[in-house]
Structure formats: C-alpha cells, structure tokens
PDB file of C-alpha atoms in Angstrom:
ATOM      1  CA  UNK A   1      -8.255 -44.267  27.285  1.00  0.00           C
ATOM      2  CA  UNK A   2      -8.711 -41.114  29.639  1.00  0.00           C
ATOM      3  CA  UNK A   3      -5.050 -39.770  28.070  1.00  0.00           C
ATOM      4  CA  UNK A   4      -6.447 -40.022  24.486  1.00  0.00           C
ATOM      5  CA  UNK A   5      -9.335 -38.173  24.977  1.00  0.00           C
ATOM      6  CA  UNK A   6      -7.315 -35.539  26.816  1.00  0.00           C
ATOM      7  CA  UNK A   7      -4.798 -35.524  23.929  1.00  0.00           C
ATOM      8  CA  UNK A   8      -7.657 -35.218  21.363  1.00  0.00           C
ATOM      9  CA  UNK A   9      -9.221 -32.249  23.292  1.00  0.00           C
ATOM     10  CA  UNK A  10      -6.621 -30.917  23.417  1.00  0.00           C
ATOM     11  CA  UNK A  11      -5.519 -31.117  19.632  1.00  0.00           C
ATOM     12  CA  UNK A  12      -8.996 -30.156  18.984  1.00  0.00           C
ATOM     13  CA  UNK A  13      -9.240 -27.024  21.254  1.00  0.00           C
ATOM     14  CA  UNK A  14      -5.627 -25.970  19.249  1.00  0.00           C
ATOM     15  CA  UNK A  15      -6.998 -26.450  15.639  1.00  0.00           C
ATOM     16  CA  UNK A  16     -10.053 -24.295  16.677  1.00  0.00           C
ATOM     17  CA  UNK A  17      -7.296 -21.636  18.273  1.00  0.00           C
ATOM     18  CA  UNK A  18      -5.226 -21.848  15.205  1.00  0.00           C
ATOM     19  CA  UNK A  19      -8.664 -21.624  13.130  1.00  0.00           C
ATOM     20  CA  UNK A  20      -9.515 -18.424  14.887  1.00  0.00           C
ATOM     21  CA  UNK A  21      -6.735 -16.926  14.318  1.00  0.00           C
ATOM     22  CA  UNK A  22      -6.765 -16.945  10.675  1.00  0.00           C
ATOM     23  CA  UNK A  23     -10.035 -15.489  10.711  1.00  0.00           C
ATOM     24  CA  UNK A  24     -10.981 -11.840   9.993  1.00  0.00           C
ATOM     25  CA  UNK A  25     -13.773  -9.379   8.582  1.00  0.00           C
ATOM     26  CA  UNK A  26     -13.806  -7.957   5.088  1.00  0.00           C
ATOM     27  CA  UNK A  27     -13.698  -4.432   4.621  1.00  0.00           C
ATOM     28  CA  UNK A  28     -17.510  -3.977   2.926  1.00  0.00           C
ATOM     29  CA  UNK A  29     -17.683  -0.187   1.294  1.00  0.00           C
ATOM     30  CA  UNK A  30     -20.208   2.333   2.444  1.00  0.00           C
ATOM     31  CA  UNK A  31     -19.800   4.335  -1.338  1.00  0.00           C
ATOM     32  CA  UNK A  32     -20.238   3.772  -4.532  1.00  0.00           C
ATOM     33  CA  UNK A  33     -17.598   3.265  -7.469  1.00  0.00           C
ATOM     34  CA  UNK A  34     -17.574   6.899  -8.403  1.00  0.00           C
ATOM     35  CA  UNK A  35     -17.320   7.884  -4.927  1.00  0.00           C
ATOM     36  CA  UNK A  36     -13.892   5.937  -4.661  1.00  0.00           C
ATOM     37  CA  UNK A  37     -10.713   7.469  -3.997  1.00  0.00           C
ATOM     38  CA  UNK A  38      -9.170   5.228  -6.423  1.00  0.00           C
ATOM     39  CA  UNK A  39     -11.858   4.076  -9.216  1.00  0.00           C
ATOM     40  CA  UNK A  40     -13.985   7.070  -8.899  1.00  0.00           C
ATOM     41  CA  UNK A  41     -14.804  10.337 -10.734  1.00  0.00           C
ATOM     42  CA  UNK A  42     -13.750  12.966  -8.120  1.00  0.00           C
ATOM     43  CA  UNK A  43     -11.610  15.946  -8.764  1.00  0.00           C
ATOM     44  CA  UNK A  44     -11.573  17.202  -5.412  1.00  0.00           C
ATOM     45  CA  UNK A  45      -8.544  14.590  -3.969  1.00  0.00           C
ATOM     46  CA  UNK A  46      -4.902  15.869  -4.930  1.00  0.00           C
ATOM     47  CA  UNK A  47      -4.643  12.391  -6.427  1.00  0.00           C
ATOM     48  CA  UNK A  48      -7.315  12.930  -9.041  1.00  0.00           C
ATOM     49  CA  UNK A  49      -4.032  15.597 -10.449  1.00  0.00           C
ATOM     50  CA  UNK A  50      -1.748  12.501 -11.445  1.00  0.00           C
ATOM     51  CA  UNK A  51      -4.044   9.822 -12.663  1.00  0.00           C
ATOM     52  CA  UNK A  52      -2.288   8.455 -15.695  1.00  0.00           C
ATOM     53  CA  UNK A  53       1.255   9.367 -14.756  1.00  0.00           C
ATOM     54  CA  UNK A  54       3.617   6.043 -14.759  1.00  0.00           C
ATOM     55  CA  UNK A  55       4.532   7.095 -10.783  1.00  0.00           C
ATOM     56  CA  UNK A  56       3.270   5.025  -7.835  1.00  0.00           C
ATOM     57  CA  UNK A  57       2.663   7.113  -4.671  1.00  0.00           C
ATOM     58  CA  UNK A  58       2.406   6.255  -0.800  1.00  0.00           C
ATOM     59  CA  UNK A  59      -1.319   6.587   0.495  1.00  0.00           C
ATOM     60  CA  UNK A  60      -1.781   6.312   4.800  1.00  0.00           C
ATOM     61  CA  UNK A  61      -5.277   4.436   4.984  1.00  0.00           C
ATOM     62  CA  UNK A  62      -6.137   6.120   7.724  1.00  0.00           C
ATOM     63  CA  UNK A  63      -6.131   9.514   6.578  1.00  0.00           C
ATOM     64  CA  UNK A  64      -5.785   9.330   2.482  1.00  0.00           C
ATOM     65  CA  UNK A  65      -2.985  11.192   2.473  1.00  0.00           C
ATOM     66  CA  UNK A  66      -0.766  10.889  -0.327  1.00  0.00           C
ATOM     67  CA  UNK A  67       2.772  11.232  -1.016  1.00  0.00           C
ATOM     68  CA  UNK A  68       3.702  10.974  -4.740  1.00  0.00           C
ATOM     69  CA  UNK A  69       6.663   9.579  -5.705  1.00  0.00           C
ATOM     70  CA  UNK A  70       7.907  11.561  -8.882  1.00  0.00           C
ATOM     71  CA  UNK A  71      10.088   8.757 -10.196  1.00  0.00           C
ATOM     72  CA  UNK A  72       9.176   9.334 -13.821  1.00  0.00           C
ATOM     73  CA  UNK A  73       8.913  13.685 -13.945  1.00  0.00           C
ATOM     74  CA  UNK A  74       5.924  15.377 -16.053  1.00  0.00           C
ATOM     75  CA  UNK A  75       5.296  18.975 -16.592  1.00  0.00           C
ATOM     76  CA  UNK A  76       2.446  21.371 -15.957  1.00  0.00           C
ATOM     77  CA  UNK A  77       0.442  20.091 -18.543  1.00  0.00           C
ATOM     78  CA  UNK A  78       0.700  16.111 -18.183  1.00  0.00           C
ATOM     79  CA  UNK A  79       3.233  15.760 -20.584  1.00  0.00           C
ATOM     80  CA  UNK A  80       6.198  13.272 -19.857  1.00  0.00           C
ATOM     81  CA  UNK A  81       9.687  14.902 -19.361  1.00  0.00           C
ATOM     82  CA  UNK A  82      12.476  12.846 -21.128  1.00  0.00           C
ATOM     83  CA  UNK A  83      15.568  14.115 -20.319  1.00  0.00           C
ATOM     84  CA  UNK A  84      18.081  14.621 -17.506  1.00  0.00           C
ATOM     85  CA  UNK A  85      16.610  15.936 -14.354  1.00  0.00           C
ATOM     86  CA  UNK A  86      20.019  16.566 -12.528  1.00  0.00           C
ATOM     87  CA  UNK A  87      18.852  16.098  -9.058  1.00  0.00           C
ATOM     88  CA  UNK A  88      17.274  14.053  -6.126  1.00  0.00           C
ATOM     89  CA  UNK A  89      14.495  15.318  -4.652  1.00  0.00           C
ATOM     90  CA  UNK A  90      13.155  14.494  -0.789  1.00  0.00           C
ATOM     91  CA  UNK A  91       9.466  14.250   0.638  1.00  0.00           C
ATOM     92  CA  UNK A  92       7.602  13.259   3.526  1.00  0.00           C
ATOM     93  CA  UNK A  93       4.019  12.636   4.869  1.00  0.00           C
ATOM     94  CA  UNK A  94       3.493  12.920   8.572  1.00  0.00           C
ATOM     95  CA  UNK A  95      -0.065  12.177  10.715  1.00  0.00           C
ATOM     96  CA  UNK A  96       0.841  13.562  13.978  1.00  0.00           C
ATOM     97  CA  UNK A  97      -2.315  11.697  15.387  1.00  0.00           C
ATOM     98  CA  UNK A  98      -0.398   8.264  15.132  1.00  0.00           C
ATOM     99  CA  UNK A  99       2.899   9.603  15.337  1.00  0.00           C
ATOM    100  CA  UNK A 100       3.864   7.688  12.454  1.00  0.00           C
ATOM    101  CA  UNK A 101       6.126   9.395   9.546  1.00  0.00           C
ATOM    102  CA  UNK A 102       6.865   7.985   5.842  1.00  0.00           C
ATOM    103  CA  UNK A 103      10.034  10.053   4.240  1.00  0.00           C
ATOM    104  CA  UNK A 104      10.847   9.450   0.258  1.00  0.00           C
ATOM    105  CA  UNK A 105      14.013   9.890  -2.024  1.00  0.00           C
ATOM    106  CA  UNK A 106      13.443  10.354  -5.241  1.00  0.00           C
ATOM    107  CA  UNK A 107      16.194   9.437  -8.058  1.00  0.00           C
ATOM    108  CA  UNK A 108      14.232  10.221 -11.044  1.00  0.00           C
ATOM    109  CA  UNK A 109      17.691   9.800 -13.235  1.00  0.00           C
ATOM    110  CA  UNK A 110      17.964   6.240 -12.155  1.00  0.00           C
ATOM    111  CA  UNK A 111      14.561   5.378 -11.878  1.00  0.00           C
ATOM    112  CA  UNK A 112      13.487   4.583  -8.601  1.00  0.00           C
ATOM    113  CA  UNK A 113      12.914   6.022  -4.896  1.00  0.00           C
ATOM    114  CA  UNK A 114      13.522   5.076  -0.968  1.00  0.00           C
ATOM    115  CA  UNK A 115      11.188   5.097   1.286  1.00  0.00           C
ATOM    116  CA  UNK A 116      11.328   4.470   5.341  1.00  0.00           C
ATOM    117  CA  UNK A 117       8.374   4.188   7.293  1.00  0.00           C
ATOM    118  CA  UNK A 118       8.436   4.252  10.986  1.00  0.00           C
ATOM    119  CA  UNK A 119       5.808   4.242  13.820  1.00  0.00           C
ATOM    120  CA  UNK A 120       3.806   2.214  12.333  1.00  0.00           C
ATOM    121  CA  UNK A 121       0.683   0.543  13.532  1.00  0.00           C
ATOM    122  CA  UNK A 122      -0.303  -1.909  11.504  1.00  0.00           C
ATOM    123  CA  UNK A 123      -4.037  -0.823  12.534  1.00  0.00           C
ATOM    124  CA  UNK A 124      -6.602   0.346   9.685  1.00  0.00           C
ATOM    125  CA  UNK A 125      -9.677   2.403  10.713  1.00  0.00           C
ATOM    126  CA  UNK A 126     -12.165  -0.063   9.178  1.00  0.00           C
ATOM    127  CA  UNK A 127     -14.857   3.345   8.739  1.00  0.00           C
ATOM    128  CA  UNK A 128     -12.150   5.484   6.791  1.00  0.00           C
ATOM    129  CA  UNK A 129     -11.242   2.726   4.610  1.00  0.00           C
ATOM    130  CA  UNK A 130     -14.973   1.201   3.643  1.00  0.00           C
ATOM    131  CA  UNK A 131     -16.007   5.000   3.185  1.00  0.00           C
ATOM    132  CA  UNK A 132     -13.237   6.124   1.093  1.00  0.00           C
ATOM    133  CA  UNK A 133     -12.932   2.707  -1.660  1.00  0.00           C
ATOM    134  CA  UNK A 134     -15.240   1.369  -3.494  1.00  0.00           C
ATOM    135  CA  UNK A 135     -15.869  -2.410  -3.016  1.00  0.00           C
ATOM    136  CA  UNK A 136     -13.521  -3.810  -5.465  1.00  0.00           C
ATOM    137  CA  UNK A 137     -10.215  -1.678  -4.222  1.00  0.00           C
ATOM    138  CA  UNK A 138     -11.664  -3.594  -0.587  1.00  0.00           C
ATOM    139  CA  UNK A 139     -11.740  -6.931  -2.611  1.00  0.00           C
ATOM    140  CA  UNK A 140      -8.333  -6.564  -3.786  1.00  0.00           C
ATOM    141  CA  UNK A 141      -7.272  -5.798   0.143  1.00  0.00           C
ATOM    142  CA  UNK A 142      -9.334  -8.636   1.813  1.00  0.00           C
ATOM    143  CA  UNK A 143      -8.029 -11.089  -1.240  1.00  0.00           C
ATOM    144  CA  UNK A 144      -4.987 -10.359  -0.355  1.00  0.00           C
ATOM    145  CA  UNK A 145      -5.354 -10.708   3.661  1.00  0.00           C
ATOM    146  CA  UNK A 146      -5.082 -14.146   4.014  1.00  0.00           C
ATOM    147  CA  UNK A 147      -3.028 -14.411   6.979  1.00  0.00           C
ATOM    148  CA  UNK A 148      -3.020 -13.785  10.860  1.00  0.00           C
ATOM    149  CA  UNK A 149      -0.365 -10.934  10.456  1.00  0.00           C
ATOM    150  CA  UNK A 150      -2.286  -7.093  10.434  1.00  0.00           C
ATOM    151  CA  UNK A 151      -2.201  -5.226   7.562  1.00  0.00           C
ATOM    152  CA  UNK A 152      -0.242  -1.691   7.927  1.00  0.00           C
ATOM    153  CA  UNK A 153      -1.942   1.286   7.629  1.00  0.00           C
ATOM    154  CA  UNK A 154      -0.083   2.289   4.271  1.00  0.00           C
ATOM    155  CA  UNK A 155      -0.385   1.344   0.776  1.00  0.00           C
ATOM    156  CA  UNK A 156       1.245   1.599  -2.648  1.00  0.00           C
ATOM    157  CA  UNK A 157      -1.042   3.118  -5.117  1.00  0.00           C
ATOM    158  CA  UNK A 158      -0.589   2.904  -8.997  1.00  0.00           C
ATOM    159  CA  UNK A 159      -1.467   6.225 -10.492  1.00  0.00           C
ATOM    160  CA  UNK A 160      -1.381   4.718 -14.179  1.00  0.00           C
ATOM    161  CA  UNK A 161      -3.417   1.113 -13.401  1.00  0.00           C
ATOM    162  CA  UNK A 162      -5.653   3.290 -10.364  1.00  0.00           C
ATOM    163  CA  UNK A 163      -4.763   0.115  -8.085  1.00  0.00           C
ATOM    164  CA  UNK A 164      -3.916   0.340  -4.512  1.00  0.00           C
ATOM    165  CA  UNK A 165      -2.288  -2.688  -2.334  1.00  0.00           C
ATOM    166  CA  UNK A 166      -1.641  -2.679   1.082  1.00  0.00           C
ATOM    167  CA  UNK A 167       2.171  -3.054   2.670  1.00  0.00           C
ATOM    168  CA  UNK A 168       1.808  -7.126   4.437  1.00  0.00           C
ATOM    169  CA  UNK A 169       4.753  -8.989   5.690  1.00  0.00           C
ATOM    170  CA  UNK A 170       3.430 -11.860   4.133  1.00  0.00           C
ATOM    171  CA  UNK A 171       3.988  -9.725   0.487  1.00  0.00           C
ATOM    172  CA  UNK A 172       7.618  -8.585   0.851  1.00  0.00           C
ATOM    173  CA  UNK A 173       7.983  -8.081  -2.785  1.00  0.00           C
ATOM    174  CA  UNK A 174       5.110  -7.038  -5.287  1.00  0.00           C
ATOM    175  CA  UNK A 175       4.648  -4.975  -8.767  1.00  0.00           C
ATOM    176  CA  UNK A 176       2.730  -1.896  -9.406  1.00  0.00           C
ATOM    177  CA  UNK A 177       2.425  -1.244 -12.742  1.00  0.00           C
ATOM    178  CA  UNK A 178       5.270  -0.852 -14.208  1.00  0.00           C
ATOM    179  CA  UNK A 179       7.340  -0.407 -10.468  1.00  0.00           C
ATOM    180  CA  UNK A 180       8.909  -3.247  -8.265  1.00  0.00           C
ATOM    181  CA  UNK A 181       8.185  -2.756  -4.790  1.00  0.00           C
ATOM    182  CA  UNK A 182      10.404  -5.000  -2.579  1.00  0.00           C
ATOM    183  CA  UNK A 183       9.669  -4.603   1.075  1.00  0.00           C
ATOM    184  CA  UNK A 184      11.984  -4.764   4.199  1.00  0.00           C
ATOM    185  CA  UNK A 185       9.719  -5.324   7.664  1.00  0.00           C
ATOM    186  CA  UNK A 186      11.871  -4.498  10.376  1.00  0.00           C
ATOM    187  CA  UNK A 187      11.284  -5.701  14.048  1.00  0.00           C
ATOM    188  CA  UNK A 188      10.319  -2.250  15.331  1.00  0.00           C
ATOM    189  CA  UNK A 189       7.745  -2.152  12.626  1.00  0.00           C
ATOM    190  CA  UNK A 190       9.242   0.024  10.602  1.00  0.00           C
ATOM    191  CA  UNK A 191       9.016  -0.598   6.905  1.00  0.00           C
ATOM    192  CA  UNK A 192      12.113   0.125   4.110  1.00  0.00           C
ATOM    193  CA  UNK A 193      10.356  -0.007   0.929  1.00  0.00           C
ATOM    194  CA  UNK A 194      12.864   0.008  -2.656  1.00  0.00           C
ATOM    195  CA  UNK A 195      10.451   1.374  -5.553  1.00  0.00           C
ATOM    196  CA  UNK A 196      12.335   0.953  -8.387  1.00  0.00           C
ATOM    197  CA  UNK A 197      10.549   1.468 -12.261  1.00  0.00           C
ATOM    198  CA  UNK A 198      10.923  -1.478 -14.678  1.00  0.00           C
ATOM    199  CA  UNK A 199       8.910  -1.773 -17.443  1.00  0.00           C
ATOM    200  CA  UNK A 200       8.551  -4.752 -19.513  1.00  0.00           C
ATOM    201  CA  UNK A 201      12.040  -4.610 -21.872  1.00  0.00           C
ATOM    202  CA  UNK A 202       9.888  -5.904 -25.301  1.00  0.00           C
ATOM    203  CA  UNK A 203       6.532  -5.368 -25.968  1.00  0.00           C
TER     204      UNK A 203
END
C-alpha cells in the first residue's frame, strides 16, 4: 500500500512538473492599434516605406529592426519591376548588444532568398514587444506559443498581409503571404531559413 501511494505521488508531482512547463504569460500590449509597428498608422518606421510590396522581411523583436528581403524588386515610386534583374544582392542586420547577426541572399530572378541566423537567444524582451504591437500581432504570437520550447527573438513579417510570426522550432515550415518559409534549427541555435515566393498558380 505504502509503494502505491509513493508511485502516485510521484506520478502526480511529474504531471504537475510537466504541467508547469507548458505554461507561460501572454504578451498583453501597452499601445494601441495605430500605435503598432505592424497594424498601425505610423510613417516614422522604415517599414511603413514597403507596406504593400509582395516581399517578406526579417524583423529582431528586440530591437524592430528590419531587414527587407527584396525578392520581388519595385522602383522609386511603388511600382512592381517585371523584368530581369541580372544579379544577387546581399544584406545583413546586426545588434551588437546580443551579438547575434542575420545575413540575407537575395535571388530576385528565381524568386526567393537565404537567410542564416546565428547567436541567437531565443529570449524576447517582453516590454519592447507589448510596446511596439498592438494586441492582435501579440495574439497571433501567444496563439502560436503553445509549447515549452522559447520563441527566438526574430520574426518573418509580411509586408503585403502586415502579419508578423515568430521563428519556433515547433513551426519549421510556415507561409507568409504569398512566400514559403521552411526553417532549419540547428543545435547551436542558429537558424537557416529558405524564403522562397509562390503564389497560388490559378486564381
């Protein structure tokens, strides 16, 4: 009898550690929609540039610091270029505070990019994330936390759709729009991301 309550407790006190693990705190926003980095009506971001553009970008959560990806090229006055662009063009986005580094090839001729991401932390500073989205970009973030494993500190965003996701082991492949993201987690914690643009063939 005394060995089946110890086995019990014991199975007990590991659901409860298993339990706790799981758990975690939404992001909750300290701005409004129109105060949003994503959703809202500012003009002072770089970002605020390329809304509309069929590109995806590479946004460090910790800083809002963007890299855009210039997969599909558009000229000075937001119109689309259609035609050969003859080259492959390189770009990177450093914060020196974390010592992490994201570095981009662009292959705008065949449609998609490469991206390597190293030093990362997978830790996002809850006060520059719930004062820089509104509170449905953070619903879209703590939907799609649903596991033990952290979050990394970068994130795709859509610059057509104006939606931003997360990178999360537990999402190795996702879309953005009209862009496939598939995701390679390494065990350093480095991220390989392939962002390649494939639009639906028949409307």
């Amino acid at each position: 009898m005394l060995i089946a309550l110890i086995l019990i407790a014991n199975i007990s006190a590991a659901n409860k550690q298993e339990n706790k693990e799981y758990e975690h705190i939404d992001y909750v926003s300290a701005i409004t929609q129109d105060e949003c980095f994503v959703c809202g009506n500012s003009t002072k971001d770089p970002v605020s540039l390329h809304w509309g553009e069929d590109n995806v970008g590479i946004v460090n959560l910790n800083t809002f610091e963007m890299m855009r990806l210039e997969i599909n090229r558009y000229g000075d006055h937001g119109e689309l270029i259609e035609e050969p662009a003859g080259y492959m063009s390189s770009s990177g986005l450093i914060d020196k505070e974390a010592d992490t580094y994201a570095h981009a090839y662009c292959f705008p001729d065949n449609a998609y990019a490469s991206v390597q991401i190293t030093g990362v932390q997978y830790a996002i500073d809850r006060d520059s994330v719930q004062n820089r989205l509104c509170q449905n970009c953070l619903n879209s973030i703590n939907d799609l936390w649903f596991t033990d494993q952290p979050l990394a500190e970068y994130a795709v965003i859509c610059f057509e759709d104006r939606t931003i996701q997360p990178l999360l082991n537990a999402h190795p492949w996702f879309a953005a729009g009209n862009f496939g993201i598939d995701c390679e987690f390494k065990e350093n914690g480095a991220i390989d991301l392939l962002i390649h643009y494939c639009p639906n063939r028949y409307e």
